[in-house]
Coordinates of C-alpha atoms in Angstrom, one line a residue:
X1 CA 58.7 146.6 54.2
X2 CA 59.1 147.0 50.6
X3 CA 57.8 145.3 47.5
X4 CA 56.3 142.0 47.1
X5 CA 56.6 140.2 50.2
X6 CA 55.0 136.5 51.8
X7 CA 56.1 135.8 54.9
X8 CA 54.3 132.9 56.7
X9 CA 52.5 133.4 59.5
X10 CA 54.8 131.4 62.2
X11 CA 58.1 133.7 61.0
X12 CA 59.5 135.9 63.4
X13 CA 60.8 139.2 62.4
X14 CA 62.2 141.7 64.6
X15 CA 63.8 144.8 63.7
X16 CA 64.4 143.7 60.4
X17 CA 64.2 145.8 56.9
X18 CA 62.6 143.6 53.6
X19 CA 63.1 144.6 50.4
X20 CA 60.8 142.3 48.2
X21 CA 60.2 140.0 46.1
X22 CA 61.1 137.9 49.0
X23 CA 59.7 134.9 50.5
X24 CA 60.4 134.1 54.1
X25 CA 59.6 130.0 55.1
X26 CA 57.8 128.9 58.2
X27 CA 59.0 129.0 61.8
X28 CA 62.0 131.4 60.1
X29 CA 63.4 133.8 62.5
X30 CA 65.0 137.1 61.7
X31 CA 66.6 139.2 63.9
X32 CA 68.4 143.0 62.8
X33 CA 68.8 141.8 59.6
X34 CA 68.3 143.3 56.3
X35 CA 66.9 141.0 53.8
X36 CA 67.1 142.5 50.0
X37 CA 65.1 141.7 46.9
X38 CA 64.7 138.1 45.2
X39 CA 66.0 136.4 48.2
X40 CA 64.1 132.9 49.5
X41 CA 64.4 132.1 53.1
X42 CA 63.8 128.6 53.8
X43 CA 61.8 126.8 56.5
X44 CA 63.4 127.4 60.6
X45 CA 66.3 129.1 59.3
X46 CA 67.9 132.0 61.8
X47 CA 69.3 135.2 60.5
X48 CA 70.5 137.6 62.9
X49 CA 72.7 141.1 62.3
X50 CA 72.8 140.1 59.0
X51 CA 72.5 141.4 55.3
X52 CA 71.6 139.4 52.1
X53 CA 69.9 139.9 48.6
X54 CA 69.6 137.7 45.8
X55 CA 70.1 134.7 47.5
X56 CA 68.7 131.7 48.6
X57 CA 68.6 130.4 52.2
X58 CA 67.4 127.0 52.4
X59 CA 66.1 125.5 55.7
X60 CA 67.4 125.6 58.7
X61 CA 70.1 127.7 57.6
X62 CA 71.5 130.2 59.7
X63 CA 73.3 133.6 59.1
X64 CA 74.9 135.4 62.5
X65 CA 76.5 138.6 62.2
X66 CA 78.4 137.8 59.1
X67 CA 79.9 141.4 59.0
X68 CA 79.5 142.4 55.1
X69 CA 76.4 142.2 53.2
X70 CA 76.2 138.5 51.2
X71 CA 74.9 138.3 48.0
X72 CA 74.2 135.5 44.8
X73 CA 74.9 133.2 47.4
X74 CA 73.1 130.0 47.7
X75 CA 73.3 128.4 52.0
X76 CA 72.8 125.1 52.7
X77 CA 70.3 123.5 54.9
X78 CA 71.7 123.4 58.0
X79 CA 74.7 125.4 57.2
X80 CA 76.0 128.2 59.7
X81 CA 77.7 131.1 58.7
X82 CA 79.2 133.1 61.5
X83 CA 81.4 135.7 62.4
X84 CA 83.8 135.1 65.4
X85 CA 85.1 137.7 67.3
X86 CA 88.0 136.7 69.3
X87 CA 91.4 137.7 68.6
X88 CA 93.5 137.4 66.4
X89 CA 91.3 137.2 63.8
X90 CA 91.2 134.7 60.9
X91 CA 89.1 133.0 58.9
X92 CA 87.9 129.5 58.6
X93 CA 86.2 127.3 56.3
X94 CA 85.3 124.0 56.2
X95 CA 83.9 123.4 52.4
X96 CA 82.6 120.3 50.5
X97 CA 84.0 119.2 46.9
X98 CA 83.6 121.5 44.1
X99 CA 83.0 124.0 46.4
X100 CA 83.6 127.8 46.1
X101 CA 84.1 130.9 48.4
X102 CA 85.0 134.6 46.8
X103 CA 86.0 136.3 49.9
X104 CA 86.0 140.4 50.1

């Protein structure tokens, strides 16, 4: 832990590095993540071997081994972002209007 941190009392964090400011919302559960400065993690969202800074996670998000660090991104309640790992690989996206995605 580093920096300015709150991090309700019902969040679960498990091997997981913070790098504040951050605040992490209630019933949140992080799992071998890193979670970098100014970044908001909303209310029963899930992040597991994940990284992201600057960002804002809103509830009941959740973030599962996304494979490259995200960052100034803004994630939806109840959105899932996911790597898959079956072959061959691709990538899909289902987006709302106005939407927008910069991919590495």
């Amino acid at each position: 832990v580093q920096g300015p941190i709150s991090v309700h009392p019902t969040a679960r964090l498990e091997h997981t590095l913070l790098r504040g400011p951050i605040v992490i919302g209630p019933g949140a559960q992080l799992k071998d993540a890193y979670i970098g400065p100014y970044t908001s993690i909303g209310a029963d969202a899930r992040i597991e071997g994940a990284q992201i800074e600057h960002s804002i996670v809103l509830a009941e998000a959740e973030l599962r081994f996304v494979g490259t660090r995200l960052e100034s991104s803004l994630i939806g309640r109840g959105a899932r972002v996911a790597r898959g790992f079956q072959l061959p690989g691709a990538i899909r996206v289902s987006i709302g209007d106005g939407a927008r995605i910069m991919l590495p």
